[in-house]
Coordinates of C-alpha atoms in Angstrom, one line a residue:
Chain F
X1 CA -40.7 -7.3 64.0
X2 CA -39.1 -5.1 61.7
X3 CA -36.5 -4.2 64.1
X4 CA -35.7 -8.1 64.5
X5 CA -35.5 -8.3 60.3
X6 CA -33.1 -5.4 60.0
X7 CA -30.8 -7.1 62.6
X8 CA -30.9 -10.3 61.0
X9 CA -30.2 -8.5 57.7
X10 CA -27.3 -6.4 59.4
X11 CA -25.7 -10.1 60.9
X12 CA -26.2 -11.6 57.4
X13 CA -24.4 -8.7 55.8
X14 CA -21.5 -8.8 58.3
X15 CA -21.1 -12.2 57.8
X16 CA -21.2 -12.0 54.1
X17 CA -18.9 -9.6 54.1
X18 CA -15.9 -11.6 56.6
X19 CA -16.7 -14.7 54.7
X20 CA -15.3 -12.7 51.6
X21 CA -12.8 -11.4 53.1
X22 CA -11.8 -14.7 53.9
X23 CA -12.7 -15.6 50.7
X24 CA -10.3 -13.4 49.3
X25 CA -7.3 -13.1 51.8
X26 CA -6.8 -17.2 52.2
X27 CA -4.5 -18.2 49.7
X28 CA -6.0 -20.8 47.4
X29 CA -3.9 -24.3 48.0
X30 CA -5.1 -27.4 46.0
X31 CA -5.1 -31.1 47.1
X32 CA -3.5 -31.7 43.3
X33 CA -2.0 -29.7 41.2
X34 CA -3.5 -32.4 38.1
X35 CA -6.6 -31.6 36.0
X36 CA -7.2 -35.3 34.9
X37 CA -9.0 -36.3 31.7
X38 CA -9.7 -40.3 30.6
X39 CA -10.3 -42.6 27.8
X40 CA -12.3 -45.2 29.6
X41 CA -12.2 -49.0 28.8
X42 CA -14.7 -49.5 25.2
X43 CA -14.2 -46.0 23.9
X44 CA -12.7 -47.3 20.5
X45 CA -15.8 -49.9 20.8
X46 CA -17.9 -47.0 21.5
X47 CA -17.2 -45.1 18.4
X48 CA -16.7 -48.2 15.7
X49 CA -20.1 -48.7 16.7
X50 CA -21.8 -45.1 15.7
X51 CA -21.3 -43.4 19.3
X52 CA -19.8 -39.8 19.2
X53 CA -17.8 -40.0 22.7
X54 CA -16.3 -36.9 23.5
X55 CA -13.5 -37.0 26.5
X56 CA -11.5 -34.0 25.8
X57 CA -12.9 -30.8 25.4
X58 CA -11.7 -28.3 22.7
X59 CA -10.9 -26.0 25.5
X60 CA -9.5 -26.3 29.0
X61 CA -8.9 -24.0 31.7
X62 CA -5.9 -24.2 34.0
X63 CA -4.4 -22.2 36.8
X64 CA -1.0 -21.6 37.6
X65 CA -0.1 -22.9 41.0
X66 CA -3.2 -24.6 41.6
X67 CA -4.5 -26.8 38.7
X68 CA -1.5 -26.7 36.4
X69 CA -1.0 -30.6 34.9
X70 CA -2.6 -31.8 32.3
X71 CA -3.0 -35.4 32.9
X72 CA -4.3 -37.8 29.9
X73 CA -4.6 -41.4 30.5
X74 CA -5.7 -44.1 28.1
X75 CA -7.7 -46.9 30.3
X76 CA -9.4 -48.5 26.8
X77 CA -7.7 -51.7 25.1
X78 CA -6.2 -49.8 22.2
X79 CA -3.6 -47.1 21.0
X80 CA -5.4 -43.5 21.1
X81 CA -4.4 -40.4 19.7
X82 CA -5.4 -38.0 22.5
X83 CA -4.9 -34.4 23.1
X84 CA -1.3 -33.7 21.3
X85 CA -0.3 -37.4 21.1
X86 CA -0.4 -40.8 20.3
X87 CA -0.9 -43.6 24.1
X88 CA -0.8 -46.7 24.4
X89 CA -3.4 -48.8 26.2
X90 CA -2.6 -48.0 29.8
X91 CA -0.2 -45.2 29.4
X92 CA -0.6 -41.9 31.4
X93 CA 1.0 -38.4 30.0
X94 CA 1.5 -35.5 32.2
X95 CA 2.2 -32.3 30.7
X96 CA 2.8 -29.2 33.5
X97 CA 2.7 -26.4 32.4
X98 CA 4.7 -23.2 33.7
X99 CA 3.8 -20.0 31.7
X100 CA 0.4 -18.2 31.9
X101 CA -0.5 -18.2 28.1
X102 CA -2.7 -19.4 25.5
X103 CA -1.6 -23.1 24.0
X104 CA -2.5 -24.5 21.0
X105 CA -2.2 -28.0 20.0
X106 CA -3.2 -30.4 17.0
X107 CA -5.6 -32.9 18.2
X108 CA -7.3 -35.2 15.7
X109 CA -10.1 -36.1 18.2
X110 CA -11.8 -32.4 17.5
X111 CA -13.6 -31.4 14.4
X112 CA -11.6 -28.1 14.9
X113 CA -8.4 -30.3 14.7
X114 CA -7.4 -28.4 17.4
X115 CA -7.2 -28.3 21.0
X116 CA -6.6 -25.3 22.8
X117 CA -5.7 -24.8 26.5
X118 CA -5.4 -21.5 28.6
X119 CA -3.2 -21.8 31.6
X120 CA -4.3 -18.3 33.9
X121 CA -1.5 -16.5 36.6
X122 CA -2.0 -17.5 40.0
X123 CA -5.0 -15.3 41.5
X124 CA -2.9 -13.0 43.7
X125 CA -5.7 -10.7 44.6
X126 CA -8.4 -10.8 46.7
X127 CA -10.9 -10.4 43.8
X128 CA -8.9 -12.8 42.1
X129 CA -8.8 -15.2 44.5
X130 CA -12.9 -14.6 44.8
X131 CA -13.1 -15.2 40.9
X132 CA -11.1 -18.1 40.8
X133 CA -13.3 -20.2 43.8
X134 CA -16.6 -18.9 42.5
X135 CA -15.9 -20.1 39.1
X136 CA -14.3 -23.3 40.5
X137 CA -17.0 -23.6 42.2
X138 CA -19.4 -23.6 39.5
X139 CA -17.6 -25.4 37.8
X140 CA -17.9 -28.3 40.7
X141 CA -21.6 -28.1 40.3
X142 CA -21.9 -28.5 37.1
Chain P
X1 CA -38.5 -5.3 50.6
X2 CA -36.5 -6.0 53.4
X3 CA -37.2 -9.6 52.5
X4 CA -35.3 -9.3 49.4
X5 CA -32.7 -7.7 51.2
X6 CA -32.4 -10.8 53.5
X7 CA -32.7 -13.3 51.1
X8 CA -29.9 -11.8 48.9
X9 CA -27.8 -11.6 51.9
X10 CA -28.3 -15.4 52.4
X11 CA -27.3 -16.4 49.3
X12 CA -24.2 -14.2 49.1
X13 CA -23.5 -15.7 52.5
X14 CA -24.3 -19.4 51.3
X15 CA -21.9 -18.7 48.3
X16 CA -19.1 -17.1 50.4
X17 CA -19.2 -20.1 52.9
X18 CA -18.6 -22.2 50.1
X19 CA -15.9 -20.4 48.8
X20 CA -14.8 -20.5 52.8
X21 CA -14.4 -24.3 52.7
X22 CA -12.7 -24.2 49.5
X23 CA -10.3 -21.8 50.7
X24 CA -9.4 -23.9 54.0
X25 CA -8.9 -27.2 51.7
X26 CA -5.3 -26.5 52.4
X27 CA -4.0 -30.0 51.3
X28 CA -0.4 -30.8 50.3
X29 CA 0.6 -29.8 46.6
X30 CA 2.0 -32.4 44.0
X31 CA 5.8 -33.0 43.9
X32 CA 7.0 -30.2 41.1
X33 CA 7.0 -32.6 38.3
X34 CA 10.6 -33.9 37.1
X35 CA 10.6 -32.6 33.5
X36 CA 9.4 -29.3 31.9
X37 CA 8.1 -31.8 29.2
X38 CA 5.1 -33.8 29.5
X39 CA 5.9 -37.2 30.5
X40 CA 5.0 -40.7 29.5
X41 CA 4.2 -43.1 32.1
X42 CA 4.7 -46.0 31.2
X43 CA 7.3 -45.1 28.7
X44 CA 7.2 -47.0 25.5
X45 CA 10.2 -48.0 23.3
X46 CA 10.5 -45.7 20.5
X47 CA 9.4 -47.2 17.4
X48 CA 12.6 -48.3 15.1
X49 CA 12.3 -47.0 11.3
X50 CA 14.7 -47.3 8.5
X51 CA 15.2 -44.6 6.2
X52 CA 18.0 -42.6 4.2
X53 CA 19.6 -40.5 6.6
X54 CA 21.8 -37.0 5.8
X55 CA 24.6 -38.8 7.2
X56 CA 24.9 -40.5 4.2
X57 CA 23.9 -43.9 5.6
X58 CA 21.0 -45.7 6.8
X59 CA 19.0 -43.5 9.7
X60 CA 17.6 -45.8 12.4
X61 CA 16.8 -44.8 15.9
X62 CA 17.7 -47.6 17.4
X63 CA 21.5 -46.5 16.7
X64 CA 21.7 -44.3 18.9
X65 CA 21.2 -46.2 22.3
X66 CA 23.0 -44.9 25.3
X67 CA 22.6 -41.4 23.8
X68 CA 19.1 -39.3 24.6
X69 CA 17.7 -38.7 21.3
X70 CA 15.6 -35.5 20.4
X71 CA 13.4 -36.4 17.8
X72 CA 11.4 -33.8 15.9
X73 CA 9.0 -33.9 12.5
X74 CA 8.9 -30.8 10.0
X75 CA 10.7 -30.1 6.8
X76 CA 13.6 -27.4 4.9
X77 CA 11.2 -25.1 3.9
X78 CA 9.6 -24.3 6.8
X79 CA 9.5 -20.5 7.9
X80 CA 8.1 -20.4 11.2
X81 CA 8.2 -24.1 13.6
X82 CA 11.3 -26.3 12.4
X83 CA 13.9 -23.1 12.2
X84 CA 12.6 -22.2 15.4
X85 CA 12.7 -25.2 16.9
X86 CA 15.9 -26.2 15.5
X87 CA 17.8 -23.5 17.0
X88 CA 16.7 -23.9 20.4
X89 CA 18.0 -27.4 20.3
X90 CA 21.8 -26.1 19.0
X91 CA 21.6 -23.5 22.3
X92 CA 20.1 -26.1 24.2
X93 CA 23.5 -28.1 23.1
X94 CA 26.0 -25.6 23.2
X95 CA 24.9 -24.6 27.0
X96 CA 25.5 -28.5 27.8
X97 CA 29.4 -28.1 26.7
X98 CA 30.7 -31.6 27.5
X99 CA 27.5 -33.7 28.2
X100 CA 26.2 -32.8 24.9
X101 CA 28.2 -35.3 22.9
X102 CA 25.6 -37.6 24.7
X103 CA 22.5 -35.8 22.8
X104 CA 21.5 -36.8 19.4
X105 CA 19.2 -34.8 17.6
X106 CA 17.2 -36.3 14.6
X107 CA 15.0 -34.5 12.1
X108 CA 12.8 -36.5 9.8
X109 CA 11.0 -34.4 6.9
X110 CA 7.6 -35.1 6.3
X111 CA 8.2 -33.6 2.8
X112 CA 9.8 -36.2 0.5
X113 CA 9.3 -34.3 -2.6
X114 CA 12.1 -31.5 -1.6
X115 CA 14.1 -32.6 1.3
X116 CA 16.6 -35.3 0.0
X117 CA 19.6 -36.3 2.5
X118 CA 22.1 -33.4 0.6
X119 CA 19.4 -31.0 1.0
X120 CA 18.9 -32.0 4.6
X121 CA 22.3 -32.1 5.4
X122 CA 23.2 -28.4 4.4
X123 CA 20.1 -27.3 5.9
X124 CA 20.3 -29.3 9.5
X125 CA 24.2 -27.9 8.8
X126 CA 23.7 -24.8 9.4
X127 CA 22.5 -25.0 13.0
X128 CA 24.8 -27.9 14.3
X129 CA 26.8 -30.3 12.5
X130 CA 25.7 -33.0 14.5
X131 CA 22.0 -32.9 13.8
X132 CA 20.9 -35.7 11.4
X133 CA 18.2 -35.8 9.3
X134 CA 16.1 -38.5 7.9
X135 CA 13.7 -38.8 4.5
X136 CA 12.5 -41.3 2.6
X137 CA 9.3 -42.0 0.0
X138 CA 5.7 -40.7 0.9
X139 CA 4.5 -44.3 2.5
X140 CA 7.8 -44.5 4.6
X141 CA 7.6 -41.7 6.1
X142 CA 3.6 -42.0 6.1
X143 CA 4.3 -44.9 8.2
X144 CA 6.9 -43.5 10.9
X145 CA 4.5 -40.8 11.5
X146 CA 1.6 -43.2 12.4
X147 CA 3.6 -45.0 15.0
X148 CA 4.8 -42.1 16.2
X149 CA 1.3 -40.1 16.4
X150 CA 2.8 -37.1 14.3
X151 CA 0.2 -35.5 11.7
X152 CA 1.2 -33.8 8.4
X153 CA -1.0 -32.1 6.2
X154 CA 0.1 -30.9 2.6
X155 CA -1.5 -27.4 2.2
X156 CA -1.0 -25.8 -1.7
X157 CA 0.2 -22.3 -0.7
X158 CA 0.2 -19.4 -4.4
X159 CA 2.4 -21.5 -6.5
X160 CA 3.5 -23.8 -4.4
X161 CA 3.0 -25.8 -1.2
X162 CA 3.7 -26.1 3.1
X163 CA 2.9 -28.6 5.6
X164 CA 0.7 -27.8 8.5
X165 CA 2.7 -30.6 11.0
X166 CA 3.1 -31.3 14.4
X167 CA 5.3 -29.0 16.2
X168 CA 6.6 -31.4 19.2
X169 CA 9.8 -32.9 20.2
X170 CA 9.9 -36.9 21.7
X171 CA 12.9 -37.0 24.1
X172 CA 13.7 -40.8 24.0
X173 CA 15.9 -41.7 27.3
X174 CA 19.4 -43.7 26.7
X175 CA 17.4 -47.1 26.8
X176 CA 16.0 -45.9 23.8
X177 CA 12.3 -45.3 25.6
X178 CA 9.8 -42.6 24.6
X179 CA 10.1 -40.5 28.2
X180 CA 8.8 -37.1 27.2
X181 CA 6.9 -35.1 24.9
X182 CA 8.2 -31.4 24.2
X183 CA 5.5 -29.1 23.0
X184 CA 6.8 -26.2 20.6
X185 CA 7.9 -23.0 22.5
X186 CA 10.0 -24.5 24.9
X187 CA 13.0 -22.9 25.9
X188 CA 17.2 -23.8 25.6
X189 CA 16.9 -23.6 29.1
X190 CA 13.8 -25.7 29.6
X191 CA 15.6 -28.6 27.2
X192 CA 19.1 -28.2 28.7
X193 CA 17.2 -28.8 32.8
X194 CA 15.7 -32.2 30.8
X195 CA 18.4 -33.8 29.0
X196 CA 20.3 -32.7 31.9
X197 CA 17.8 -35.0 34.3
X198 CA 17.6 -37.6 31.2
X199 CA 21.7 -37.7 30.6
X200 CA 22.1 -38.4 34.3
X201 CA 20.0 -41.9 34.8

């Protein structure tokens, strides 16, 4: 009995230990390259009426190589400043980025009146690589 | 014990094979986008203004169809964002030799109160003669700024007084259409490859 625990401990482990290595040693291609935020239709609605919709967050995360764009759309019925600038109703704006650094904008849609995005270097390294899909996946879950 | 053991192995395993999926999502990466800037899709026409220009005459954007337009917000006294910004665009110009005649750049102050068109015309002077520079009273200004989504804030510095404003450049194509947004920082090099891709169309 004990014998038969050890060996399923010893499989587990070895199979831990190649899925990390896989884990580590694949390089880390994405479907899109686009980290898309949007205004849906009735935001402006939303907040004339008392809501406190928040879209944007006051800090994003991007990765060189893998989740580099910042996409904004405006889907609602009315002009929006959003992020650094002012869009139409309907408009899109994609802004890549292509230097791992810390960027600040103005953004009016934050009580900080700031928005701040940090783009990371590609994860190059096997731990890096681990980092960046166990925090992506977290992120996924929520 | 050895339960623990097992059960710790499981999960690293269950959180490794997840990461395993994610790593064989191999799918086909974006088309490098077109511009360094961020783009506007669709673009909008650039919103015409009025106002006394450091050319002596009336400043209107619309003038300048057929040429791409840099269009930037900030003021004279500014120590840090316009001089920087300002010089990038007269490198970004000299590196495009003959094609540049084809770039406009225009500079509207969001500080009324010391930037006239002689002030603005030394000052914009002294990086590239061709620059041009637009002012005008508080609400004129005031009111090119909302269309354009720029923000300006007075801010009483000691004795005196700056502007905390937005630091990004509108490139507005040869139809006169808002195409892309510049944030600050950008390189000559980074503006020369878009009004390179911009003077072109």
């Amino acid at each position: 009995m004990i014998r038969g625990r050890a060996l399923t401990f010893t499989v587990l482990a070895a199979a831990s230990l190649v899925a990390l290595a896989v884990v580590g040693y694949t390089p880390i291609h994405s479907a899109s390259r686009d980290e898309i935020f949007a205004i849906p239709k009735g935001t402006w609605a939303r907040r004339m009426s008392g809501d406190k919709v928040e879209i944007l967050p006051d800090h994003i995360r991007l990765t060189l190589g893998i989740r580099d764009i910042l996409v904004l759309r405006n889907q609602d019925n009315v002009p929006q400043i959003f992020g650094p600038t002012l869009m139409m109703p309907g408009q899109s704006f994609r802004l890549p980025f292509e230097r791992a650094a810390e960027y600040t904008f103005a953004c009016t849609a934050h009580a900080s009146g700031q928005m701040t995005i940090v783009v990371e270097p590609n994860p190059t390294t096997p731990w890096a690589r681990i980092r960046w899909r166990l925090m992506d996946l977290l992120s996924t879950l929520g | 014990m050895r339960h623990s053991k097992a059960r710790w192995a499981t999960a690293l395993l269950a959180v490794t094979f997840a990461g395993s999926v994610g790593a064989a999502n191999t799918g086909i990466p974006n088309n490098p986008p077109l511009l360094k800037a961020g783009t506007f899709d669709p673009p909008r026409p650039a919103p015409d203004f009025d106002l006394p220009g450091s050319n002596g005459g009336e400043l209107r954007i619309s003038s300048y169809r057929g040429k791409v337009v840099l269009l930037a917000f900030g003021y004279t006294s500014c120590t840090a964002v316009c001089p920087t910004t300002l010089n990038t665009f007269a490198v970004a110009r000299s590196k495009l030799a003959a094609t540049a005649a084809d770039v406009q750049v225009v500079y509207i102050t969001v500080d009324p109160q010391r930037d006239n068109p002689a002030r603005l015309k030394k000052y914009l002077g002294a990086f590239d003669a061709s620059f041009v520079g637009g002012t005008g009273t508080e609400q004129q200004l005031a009111a090119v700024r909302k269309t354009y989504g720029v923000t300006a804030e007075k801010k009483v510095v000691g004795d005196s007084y700056a502007y905390e404003h937005s630091s990004f450049t509108y490139l507005i194509d040869r139809s006169g259409r808002i195409r892309a947004l510049m944030p600050y920082g950008h390189s000559p090099d980074d503006y020369v490859h878009d009004l390179t891709v911009l003077l072109k169309e």
